[in-house]
Structure formats: structure tokens, C-alpha cells
Short mmCIF file of C-alpha atoms in Angstrom, two decimals:
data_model
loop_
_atom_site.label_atom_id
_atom_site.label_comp_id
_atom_site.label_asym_id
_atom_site.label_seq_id
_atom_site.Cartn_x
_atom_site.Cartn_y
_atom_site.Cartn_z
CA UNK A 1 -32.77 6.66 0.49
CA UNK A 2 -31.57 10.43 -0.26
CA UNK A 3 -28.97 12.68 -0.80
CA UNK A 4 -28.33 14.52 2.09
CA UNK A 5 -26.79 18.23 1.59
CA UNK A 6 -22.95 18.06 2.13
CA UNK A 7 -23.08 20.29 5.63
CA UNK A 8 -25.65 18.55 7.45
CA UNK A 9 -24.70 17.24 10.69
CA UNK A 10 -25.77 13.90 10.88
CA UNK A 11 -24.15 12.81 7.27
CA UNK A 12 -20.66 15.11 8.02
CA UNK A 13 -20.42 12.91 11.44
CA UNK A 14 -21.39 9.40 9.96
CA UNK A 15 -19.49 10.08 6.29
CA UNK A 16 -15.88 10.86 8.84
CA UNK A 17 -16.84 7.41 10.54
CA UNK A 18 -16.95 5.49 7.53
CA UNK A 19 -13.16 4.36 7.52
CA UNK A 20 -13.52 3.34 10.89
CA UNK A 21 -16.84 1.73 10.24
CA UNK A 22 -15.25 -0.55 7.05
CA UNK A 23 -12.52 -1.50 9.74
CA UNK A 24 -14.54 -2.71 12.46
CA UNK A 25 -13.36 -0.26 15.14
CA UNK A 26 -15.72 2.12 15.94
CA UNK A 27 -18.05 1.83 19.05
CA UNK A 28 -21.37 0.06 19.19
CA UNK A 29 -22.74 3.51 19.23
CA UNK A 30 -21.08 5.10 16.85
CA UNK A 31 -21.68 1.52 14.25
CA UNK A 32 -25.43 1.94 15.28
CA UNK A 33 -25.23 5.49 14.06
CA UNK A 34 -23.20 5.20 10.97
CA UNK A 35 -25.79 1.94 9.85
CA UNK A 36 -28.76 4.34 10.63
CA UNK A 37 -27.13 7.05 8.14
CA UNK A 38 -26.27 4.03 5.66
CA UNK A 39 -29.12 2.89 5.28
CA UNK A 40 -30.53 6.39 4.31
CA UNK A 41 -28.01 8.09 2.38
CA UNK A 42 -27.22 7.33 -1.20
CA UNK A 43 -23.79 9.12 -0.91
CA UNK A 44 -22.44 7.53 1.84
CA UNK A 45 -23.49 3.92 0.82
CA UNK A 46 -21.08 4.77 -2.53
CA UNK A 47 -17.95 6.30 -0.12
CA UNK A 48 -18.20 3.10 1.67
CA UNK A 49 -18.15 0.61 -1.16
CA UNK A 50 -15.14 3.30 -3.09
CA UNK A 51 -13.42 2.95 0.08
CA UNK A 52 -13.52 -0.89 0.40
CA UNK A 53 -12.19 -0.97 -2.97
CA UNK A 54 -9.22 1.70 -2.05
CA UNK A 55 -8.70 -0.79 1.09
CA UNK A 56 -8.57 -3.99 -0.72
CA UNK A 57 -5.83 -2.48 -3.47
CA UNK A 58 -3.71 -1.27 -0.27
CA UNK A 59 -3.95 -4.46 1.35
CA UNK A 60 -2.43 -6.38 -2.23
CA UNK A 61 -0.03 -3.22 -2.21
CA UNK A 62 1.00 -4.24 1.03
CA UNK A 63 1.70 -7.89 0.65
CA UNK A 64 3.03 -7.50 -2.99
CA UNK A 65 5.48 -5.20 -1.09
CA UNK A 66 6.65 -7.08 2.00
CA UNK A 67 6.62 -10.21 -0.52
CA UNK A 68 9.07 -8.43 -2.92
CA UNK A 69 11.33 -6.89 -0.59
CA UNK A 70 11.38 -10.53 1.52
CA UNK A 71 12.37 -12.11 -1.62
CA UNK A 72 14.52 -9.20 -2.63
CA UNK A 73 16.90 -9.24 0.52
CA UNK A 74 16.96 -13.00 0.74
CA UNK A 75 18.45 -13.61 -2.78
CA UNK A 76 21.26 -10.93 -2.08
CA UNK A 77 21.67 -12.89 1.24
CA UNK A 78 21.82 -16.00 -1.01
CA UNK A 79 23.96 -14.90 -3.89
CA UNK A 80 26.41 -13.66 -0.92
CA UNK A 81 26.07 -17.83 0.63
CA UNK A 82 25.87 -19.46 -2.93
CA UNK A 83 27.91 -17.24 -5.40
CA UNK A 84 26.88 -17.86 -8.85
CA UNK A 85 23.74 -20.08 -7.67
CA UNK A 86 20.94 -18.08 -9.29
CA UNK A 87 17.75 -19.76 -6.46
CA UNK A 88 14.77 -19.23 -5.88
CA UNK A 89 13.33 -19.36 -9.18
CA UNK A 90 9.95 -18.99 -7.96
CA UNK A 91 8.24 -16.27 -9.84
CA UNK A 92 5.81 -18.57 -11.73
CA UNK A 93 3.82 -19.30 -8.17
CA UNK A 94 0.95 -17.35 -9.04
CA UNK A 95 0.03 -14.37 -6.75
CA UNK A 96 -3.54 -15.17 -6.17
CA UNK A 97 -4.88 -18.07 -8.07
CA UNK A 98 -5.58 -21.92 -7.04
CA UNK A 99 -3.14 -23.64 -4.75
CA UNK A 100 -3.13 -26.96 -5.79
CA UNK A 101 -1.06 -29.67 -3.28
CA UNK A 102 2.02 -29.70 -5.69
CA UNK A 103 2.69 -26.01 -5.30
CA UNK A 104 2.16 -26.59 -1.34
CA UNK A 105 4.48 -29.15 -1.01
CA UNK A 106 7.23 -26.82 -3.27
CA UNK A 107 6.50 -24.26 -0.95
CA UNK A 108 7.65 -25.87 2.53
CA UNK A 109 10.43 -27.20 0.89
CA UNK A 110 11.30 -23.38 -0.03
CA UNK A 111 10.45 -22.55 3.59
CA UNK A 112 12.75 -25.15 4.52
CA UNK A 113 15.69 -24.00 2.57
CA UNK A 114 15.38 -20.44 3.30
CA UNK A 115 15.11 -21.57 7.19
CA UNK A 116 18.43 -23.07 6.77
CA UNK A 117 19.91 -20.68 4.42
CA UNK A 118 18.64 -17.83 7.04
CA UNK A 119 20.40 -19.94 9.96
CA UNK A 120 23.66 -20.30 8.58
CA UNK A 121 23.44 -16.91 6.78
CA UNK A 122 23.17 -15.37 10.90
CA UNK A 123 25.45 -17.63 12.36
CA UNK A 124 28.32 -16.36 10.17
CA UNK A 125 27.32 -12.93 10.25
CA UNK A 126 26.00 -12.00 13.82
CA UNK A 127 25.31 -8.09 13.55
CA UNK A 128 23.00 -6.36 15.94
CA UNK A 129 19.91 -7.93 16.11
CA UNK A 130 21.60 -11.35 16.49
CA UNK A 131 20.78 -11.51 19.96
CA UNK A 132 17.21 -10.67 19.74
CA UNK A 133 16.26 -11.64 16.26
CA UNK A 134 18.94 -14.62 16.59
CA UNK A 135 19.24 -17.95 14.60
CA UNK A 136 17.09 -20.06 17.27
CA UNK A 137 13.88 -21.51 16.78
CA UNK A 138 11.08 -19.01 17.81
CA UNK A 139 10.26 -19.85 20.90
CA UNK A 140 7.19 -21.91 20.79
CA UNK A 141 4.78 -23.17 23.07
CA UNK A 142 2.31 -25.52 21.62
CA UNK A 143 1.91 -26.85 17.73
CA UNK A 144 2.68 -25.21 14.79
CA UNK A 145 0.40 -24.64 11.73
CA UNK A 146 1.53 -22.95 8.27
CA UNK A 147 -0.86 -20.63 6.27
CA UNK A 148 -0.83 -17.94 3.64
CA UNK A 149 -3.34 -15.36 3.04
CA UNK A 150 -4.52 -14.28 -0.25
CA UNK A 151 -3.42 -10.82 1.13
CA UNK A 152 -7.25 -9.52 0.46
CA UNK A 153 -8.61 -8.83 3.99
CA UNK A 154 -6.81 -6.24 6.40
CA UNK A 155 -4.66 -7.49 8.69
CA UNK A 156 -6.44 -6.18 11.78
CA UNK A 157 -9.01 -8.92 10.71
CA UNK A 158 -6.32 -11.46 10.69
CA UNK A 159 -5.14 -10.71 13.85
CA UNK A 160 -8.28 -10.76 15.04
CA UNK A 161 -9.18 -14.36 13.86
CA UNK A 162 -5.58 -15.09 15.22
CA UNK A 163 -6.31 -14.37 18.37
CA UNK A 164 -9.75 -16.32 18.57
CA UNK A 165 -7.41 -18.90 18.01
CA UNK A 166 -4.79 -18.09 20.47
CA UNK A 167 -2.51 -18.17 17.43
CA UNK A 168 0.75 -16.34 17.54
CA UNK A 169 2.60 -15.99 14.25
CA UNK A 170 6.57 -17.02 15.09
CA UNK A 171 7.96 -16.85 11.51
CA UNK A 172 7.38 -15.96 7.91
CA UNK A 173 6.57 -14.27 5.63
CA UNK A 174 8.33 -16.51 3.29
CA UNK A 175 9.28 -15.16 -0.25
CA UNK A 176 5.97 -17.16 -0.81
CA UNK A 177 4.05 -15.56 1.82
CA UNK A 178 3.78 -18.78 4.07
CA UNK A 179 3.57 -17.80 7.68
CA UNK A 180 4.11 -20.26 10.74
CA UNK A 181 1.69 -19.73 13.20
CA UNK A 182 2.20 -21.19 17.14
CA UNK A 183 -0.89 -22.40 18.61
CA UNK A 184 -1.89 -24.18 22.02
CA UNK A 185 -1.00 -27.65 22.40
CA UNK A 186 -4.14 -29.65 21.64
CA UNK A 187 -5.42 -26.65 19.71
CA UNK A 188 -3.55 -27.86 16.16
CA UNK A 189 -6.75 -29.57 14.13
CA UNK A 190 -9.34 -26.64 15.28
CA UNK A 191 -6.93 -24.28 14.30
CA UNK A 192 -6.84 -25.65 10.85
CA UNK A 193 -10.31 -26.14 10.33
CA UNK A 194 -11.13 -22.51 11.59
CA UNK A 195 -8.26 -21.29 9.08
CA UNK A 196 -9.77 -23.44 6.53
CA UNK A 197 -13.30 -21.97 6.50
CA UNK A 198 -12.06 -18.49 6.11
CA UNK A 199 -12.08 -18.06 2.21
CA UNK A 200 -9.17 -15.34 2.72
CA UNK A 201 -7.12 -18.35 4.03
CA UNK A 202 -5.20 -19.91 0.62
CA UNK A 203 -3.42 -22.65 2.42
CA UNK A 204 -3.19 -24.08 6.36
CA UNK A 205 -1.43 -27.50 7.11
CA UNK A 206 0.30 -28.83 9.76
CA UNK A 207 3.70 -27.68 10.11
CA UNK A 208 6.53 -30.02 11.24
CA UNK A 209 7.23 -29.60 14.99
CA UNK A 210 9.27 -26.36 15.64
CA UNK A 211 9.50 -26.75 19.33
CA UNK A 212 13.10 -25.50 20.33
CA UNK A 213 15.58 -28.84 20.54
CA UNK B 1 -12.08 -6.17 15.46
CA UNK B 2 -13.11 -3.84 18.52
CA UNK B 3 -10.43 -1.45 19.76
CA UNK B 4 -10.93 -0.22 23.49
CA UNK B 5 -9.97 2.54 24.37
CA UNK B 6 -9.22 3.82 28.14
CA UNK B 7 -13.10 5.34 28.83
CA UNK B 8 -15.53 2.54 28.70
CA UNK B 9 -13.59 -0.28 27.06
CA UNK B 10 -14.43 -3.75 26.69
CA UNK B 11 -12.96 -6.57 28.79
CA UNK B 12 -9.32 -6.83 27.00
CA UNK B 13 -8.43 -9.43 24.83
CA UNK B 14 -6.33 -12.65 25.23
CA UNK B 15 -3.64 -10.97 23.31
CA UNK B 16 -3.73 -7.88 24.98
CA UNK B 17 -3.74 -9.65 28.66
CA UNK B 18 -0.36 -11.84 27.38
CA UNK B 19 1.14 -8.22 26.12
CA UNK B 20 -0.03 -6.02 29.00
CA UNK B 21 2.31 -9.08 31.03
CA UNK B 22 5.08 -9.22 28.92
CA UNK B 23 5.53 -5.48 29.28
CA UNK B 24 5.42 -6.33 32.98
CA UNK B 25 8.36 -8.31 32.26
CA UNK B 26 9.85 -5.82 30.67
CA UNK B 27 9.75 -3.40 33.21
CA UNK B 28 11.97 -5.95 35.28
CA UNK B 29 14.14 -6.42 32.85
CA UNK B 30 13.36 -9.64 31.83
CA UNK B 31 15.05 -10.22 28.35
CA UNK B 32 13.21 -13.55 27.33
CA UNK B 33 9.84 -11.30 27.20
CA UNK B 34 11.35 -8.16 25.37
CA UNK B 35 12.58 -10.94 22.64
CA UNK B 36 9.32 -12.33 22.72
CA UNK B 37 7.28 -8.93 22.20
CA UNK B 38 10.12 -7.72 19.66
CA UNK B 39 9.56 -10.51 17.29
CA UNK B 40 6.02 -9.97 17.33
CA UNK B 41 5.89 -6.14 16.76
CA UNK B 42 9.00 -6.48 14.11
CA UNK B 43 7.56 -7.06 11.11
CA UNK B 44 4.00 -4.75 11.82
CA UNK B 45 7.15 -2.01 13.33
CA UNK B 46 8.72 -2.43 10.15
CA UNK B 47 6.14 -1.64 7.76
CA UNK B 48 4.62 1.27 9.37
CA UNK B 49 7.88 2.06 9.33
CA UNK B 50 9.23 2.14 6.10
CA UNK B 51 5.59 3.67 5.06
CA UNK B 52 6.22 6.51 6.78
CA UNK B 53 9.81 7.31 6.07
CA UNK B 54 9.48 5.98 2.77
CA UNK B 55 13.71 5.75 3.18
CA UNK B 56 15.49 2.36 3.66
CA UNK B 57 18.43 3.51 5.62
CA UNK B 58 16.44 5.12 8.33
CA UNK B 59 14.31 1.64 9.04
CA UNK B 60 16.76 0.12 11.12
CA UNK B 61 17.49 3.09 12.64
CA UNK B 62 14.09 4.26 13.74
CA UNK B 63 12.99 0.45 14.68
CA UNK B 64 16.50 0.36 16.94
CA UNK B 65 15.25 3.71 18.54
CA UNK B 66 11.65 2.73 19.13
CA UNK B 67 12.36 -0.92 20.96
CA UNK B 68 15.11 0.63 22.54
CA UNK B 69 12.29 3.06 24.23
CA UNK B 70 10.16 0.16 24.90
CA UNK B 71 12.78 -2.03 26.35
CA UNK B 72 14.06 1.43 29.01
CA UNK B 73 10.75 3.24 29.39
CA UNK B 74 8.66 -0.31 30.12
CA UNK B 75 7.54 0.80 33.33
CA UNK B 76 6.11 4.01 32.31
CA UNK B 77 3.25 2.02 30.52
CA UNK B 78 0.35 2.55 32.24
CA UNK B 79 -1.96 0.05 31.11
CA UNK B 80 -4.90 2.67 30.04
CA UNK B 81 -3.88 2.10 25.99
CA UNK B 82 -3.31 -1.28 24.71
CA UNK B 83 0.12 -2.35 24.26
CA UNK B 84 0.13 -2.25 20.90
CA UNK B 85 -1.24 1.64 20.85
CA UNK B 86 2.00 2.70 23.39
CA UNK B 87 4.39 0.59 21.15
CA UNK B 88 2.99 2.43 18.29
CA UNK B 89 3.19 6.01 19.69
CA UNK B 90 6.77 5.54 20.42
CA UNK B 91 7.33 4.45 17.05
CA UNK B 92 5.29 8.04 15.47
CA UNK B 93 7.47 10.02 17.62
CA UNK B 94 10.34 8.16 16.21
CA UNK B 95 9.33 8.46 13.14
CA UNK B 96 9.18 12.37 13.38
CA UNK B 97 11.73 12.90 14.98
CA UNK B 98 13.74 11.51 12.80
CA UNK B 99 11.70 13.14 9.56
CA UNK B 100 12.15 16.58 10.87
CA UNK B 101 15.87 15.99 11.96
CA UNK B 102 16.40 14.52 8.02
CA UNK B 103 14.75 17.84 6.93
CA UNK B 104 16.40 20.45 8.66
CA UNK B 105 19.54 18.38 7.55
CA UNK B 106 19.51 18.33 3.89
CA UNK B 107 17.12 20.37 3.37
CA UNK B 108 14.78 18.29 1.45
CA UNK B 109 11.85 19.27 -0.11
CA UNK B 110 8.97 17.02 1.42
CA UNK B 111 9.34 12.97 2.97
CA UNK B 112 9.43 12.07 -0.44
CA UNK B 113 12.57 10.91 -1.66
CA UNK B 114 12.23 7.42 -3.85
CA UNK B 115 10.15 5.15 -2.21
CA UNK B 116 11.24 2.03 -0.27
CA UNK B 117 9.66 -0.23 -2.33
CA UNK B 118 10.78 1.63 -5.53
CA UNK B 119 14.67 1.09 -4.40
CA UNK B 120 14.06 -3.21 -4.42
CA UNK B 121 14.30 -5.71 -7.17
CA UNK B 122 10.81 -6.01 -7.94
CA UNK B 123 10.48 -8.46 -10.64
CA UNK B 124 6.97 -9.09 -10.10
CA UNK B 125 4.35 -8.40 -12.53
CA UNK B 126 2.22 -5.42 -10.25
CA UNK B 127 -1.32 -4.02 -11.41
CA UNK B 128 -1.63 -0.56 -12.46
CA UNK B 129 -3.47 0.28 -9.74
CA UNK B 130 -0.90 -0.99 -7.19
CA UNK B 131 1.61 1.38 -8.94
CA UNK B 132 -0.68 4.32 -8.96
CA UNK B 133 -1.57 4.12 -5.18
CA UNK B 134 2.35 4.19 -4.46
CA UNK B 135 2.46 7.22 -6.25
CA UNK B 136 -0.75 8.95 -4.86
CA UNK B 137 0.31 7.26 -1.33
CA UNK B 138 4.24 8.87 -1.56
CA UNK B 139 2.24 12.26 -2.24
CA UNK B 140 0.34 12.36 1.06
CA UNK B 141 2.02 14.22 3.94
CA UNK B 142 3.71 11.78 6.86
CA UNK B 143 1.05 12.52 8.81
CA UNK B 144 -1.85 11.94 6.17
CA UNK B 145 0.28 8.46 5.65
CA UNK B 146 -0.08 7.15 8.96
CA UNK B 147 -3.62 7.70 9.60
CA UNK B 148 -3.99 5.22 6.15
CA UNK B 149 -1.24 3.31 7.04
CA UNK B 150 -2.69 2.57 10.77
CA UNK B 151 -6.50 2.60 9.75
CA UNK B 152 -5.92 0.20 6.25
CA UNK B 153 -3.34 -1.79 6.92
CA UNK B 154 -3.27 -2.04 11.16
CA UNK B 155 -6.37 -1.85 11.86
CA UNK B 156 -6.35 0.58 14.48
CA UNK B 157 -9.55 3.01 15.94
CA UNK B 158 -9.37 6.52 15.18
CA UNK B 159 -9.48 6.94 19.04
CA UNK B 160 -6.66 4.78 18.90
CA UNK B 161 -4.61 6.89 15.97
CA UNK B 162 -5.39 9.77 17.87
CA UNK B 163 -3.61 8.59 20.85
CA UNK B 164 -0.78 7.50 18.64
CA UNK B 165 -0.33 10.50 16.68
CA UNK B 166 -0.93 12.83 19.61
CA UNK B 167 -3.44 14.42 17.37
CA UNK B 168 -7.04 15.88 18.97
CA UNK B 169 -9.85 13.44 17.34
CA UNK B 170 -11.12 15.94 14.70
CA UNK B 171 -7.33 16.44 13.38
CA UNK B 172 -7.63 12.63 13.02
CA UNK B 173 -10.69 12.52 10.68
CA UNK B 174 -9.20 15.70 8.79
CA UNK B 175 -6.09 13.97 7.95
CA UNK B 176 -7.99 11.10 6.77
CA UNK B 177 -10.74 12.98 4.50
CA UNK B 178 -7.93 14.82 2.88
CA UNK B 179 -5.97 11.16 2.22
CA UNK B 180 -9.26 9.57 0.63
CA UNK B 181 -9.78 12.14 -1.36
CA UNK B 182 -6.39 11.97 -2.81
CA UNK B 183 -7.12 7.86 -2.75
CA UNK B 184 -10.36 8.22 -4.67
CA UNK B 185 -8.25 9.03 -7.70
CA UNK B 186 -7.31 5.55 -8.39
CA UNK B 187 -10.44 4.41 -9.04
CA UNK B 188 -11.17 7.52 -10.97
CA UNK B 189 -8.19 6.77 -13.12
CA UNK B 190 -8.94 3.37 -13.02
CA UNK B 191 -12.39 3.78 -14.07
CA UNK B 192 -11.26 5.91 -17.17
CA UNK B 193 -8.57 2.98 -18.60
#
């Protein structure tokens, strides 16, 4: 372990990678090569743990963000439905701590209401995107599992476990950030033990059939 | 996550195979499979987005713009990118576009009016260092934001932002040295509190 001098070669190349390197996309080459200068250079093995921790506060950035701004846009939706109704009173569910059963269980029932709060909100006011973002059911193919992430790992990873599964996600985020994934017929229970086992998975259960009527 | 790229990729993935088709579709104007690929680029379209622009009124605008692209120019994709690099690409050029048209307009200063997320009703208790890196990521240049923006939060290659961006490889890395280094500041500050 050293401290290579800030122009040579072989640390300028693999210190460029290491963004790359922390999100799984570089070549098997170019990971060989970065692990080589990791495992040699005291500078780099800091960048890459600063830069994990830079990562994992833009990843809660991001979720805080498309959480707020969900939750933002569907109470102005709502006070417009429900003058006077002050809903969604959820701002005790806590961001990332335990999800016990209760708080599941309030959760699909605020899924629920904001499916059917969204459906009549876009059948009385078809704009634009009614025809391609329309009021129907998400077109699904097999069975339908709901999860929320704790929002810590990138979301390339998710996609990527997502697609081990041959998940799709149809719907969500909900203000809670409960997603709806589609996955093969058949496919529902190892779906939700995979899901399960990943400890960046807060909660995956079996959602009620969404199949279009 | 491995991200192929047109010399010596990997065999393509599930995903990629059932996008690569509905693109296919696309080209013959099949309308169930642009619905079908819209809803499952809208939300990732979105974001990037909104990151970029960092102004709410052009969102809609720019999304519009880049499916409408996807939805004529389908048959132009040539199948040596993934789906979701072309989709992507068309969305950058959007997004410029549309950043150099707002500048020569009115004349502002830099893409940083308030940022998206600083116009909504967030009542939600946020960290300190969430609030910093808005700041420190509203102070990048557009182009510093979307190699972060597409290397964090998409998980794309730099191969792959490269082809995006239209940017040689090097640029690439450039852009993204200069962003961590303005990055690295929140754990300084963070580190100091």
C-alpha cells in the first residue's frame, strides 16, 4: 500500500474509473485494473469509500425528492377532488426505520385511495397524456408484487435485480414510496423471497390482482 | 450491473431484448408498445429531467419533445446502443436544446434558477447534507449534472454517458472529476459540524 504521485499513469487512469467502478459498469478489464490499483494505493482506496458516501446521500436526495414532489402534486390534486379535506396525513411514517405489519397494511390502503383518487382525478380531467398515461390499469402480464426500497442502493442496482426477476415496475411511487412491480405468472413467491433477502428491500407482499378487467 | 456497449458487448439482457422489440413496434407504429415503453421510461425521463433543467415548467415540455422523437424517429434506432442509451440521448439533446434556447431568451445567468425541488411543499424533515448537495449539485454546469445524474442515480457506463452526451470519453471523466470535487465538499462540511 502507497501513495502514488498525482501524475502517474496507472493511478490518473484507475482514480477516473473509480465512479464507474462503485457503479458496476466498467469492463472486466478495466474492474481487473482498477482492483489491481486498489489494492495498492492508499489514495484511491479513500476516493472510493468518499465517493460511496457522496452516492448513498444522492440516492436519499433522490427518493426524498421524487417522494416529496409525489406527495406534493397529489394533495393539490386532492384538495382540488376533496375541498376542505386536509388527507394524507402521513408524515409520521418514518423515512427509513422498521416497518412493522401495521404501517404495511396503512400503506396499501393509502395506495388504494390514491389509485382511486388518481382514477377519478383523470377521468374528469383528461389533458394530454390521458391517452398514454390514461386511467387504465397498467397493462399487466403475470402477478403483481408491492415493495419499497429504503432508497439506499442506486437504482441501476435495482433495476438490475429487477430484471433477474423479470420484474417490470407498472405503478408507484406512492407518496409512501410503495412500488407495484409485474412479474411472470408463476414467478409471484420467488419474486418475494428474492426481494426479501435483499436488505435494501423494506417491504415486498403480494399485491391484489391488477390484471386489466 | 454490466453496460454493453456496441464493440465487444455481452449477450443483451432480458430487458434489453423486450425493449430492442418494443422499439420494433414502434417503428410500425404500433401504439400499445410506445404506451408500454413510455410508462416505463416516464418516471427515470422525468427525473433526469427535472435534474438537468432544474425548472418545472420546462419538464413536460422537454419529456413531450423527447417521446415525441422516440415515437417518429423509431426506426432510425439501430440496435448498436441499448434502448435505454438512444432514449436517453434524445432526451440530452432535448434538454439542451431547450437550455440554450431559455438562455439566449432571457438572458439568464447560468441553468440555475430555483431548483425544482426547492419550488414544492416539502414538509419533510431533510438532513443537512441532503440540503447541501442540492446546493453544491444546482452549482455544477448542465453538463457536469448529467454525468452525476446518469452515473449516481441511472446507473449508466461512462461509455454509455459518452454516447449520450455526445461527448469524446476523456470529456466524460473531466466532467465528472470536476463534479466530485465540487461533491467532496459535503463531507468536508459535514465532517467539520
Amino acid at each position: 500500500m502507497r501513495l502514488y504521485p498525482i501524475d502517474d499513469p496507472q493511478h490518473a487512469e484507475a482514480a477516473d474509473l473509480l465512479p464507474w467502478f462503485a457503479n458496476g459498469t466498467l469492463d472486466e478489464n478495466e474492474r481487473a485494473q482498477v482492483e489491481r490499483h486498489l489494492a495498492d494505493c492508499i489514495a484511491c482506496k479513500q476516493d472510493l469509500a468518499e465517493l460511496r458516501d457522496v452516492q448513498t446521500i444522492y440516492s436519499e436526495e433522490a427518493l426524498e425528492q421524487a417522494t416529496s414532489q409525489g406527495l406534493a402534486r397529489l394533495r393539490r390534486r386532492i384538495a382540488k377532488l376533496e375541498p376542505g379535506h386536509n388527507a394524507f396525513h402521513l408524515r409520521e411514517v418514518p423515512a427509513r426505520k422498521t416497518f412493522p405489519w401495521w404501517q404495511a397494511l396503512l400503506v396499501a390502503q393509502g395506495a388504494m385511495i390514491l389509485v382511486l383518487a388518481t382514477a377519478f382525478y383523470m377521468r374528469s380531467e383528461p389533458g394530454y397524456y390521458h391517452t398514454l398515461a390514461s386511467a387504465q390499469a397498467p397493462v399487466h402480464t403475470g402477478a403483481a408484487v408491492r415493495v419499497i426500497f429504503d432508497g439506499q442502493q442506486p437504482e441501476g442496482e435495482i433495476r438490475g435485480v429487477l430484471r433477474g426477476l423479470h420484474a417490470r415496475i407498472v405503478d408507484g411511487p406512492t407518496p409512501e414510496g410503495a412500488y407495484t412491480l409485474d412479474v411472470p405468472a408463476g414467478e409471484q413467491a420467488r419474486a418475494l423471497s428474492e426481494l426479501r433477502q435483499r436488505k435494501w428491500v423494506r417491504f415486498a407482499e403480494p399485491a391484489a390482482s391488477t390484471a386489466a378487467p | 450491473m454490466q453496460h454493453s456497449e456496441a464493440e465487444g458487448r455481452a449477450a443483451p439482457a432480458p430487458d434489453d431484448i423486450e425493449e430492442v422489440e418494443l422499439v420494433r413496434r414502434i417503428a410500425g407504429k404500433d401504439r400499445h408498445a410506445f404506451e408500454l415503453l413510455y410508462r416505463s421510461y416516464y418516471r427515470r425521463l422525468t427525473r433526469f429531467v427535472e435534474q438537468l433543467t432544474r425548472r418545472r415548467h420546462l419538464v413536460d415540455e422537454i419529456l413531450d419533445d423527447t417521446m415525441l422523437v422516440v415515437w417518429r424517429k423509431a426506426d432510425s434506432y439501430n440496435g448498436r446502443s441499448r434502448v435505454s442509451t438512444w432514449i436517453f440521448a434524445i432526451a440530452y439533446n432535448e434538454i439542451m436544446r431547450a437550455h440554450h434556447r431559455e438562455r439566449r431568451a432571457s438572458a439568464l445567468p447560468a441553468p440555475d434558477a430555483p431548483a425544482v425541488v426547492q419550488s414544492v411543499e416539502t414538509d419533510f424533515i431533510e438532513s443537512e447534507s441532503r440540503s447541501r448537495l442540492r446546493n453544491i449539485v444546482a452549482e455544477l454546469s448542465v453538463e457536469q449534472r448529467a454525468v452525476i445524474e446518469l452515473t449516481y442515480f441511472h446507473g449508466f457506463g461512462y461509455k454509455e454517458i459518452a454516447g449520450i452526451t455526445g461527448s469524446p470519453l476523456n470529456t466524460v471523466k473531466t466532467r465528472m472529476f470536476h463534479a466530485r470535487r465540487r461533491l467532496r465538499a459535503l463531507l468536508v462540511a459535514g465532517s467539520q459540524e
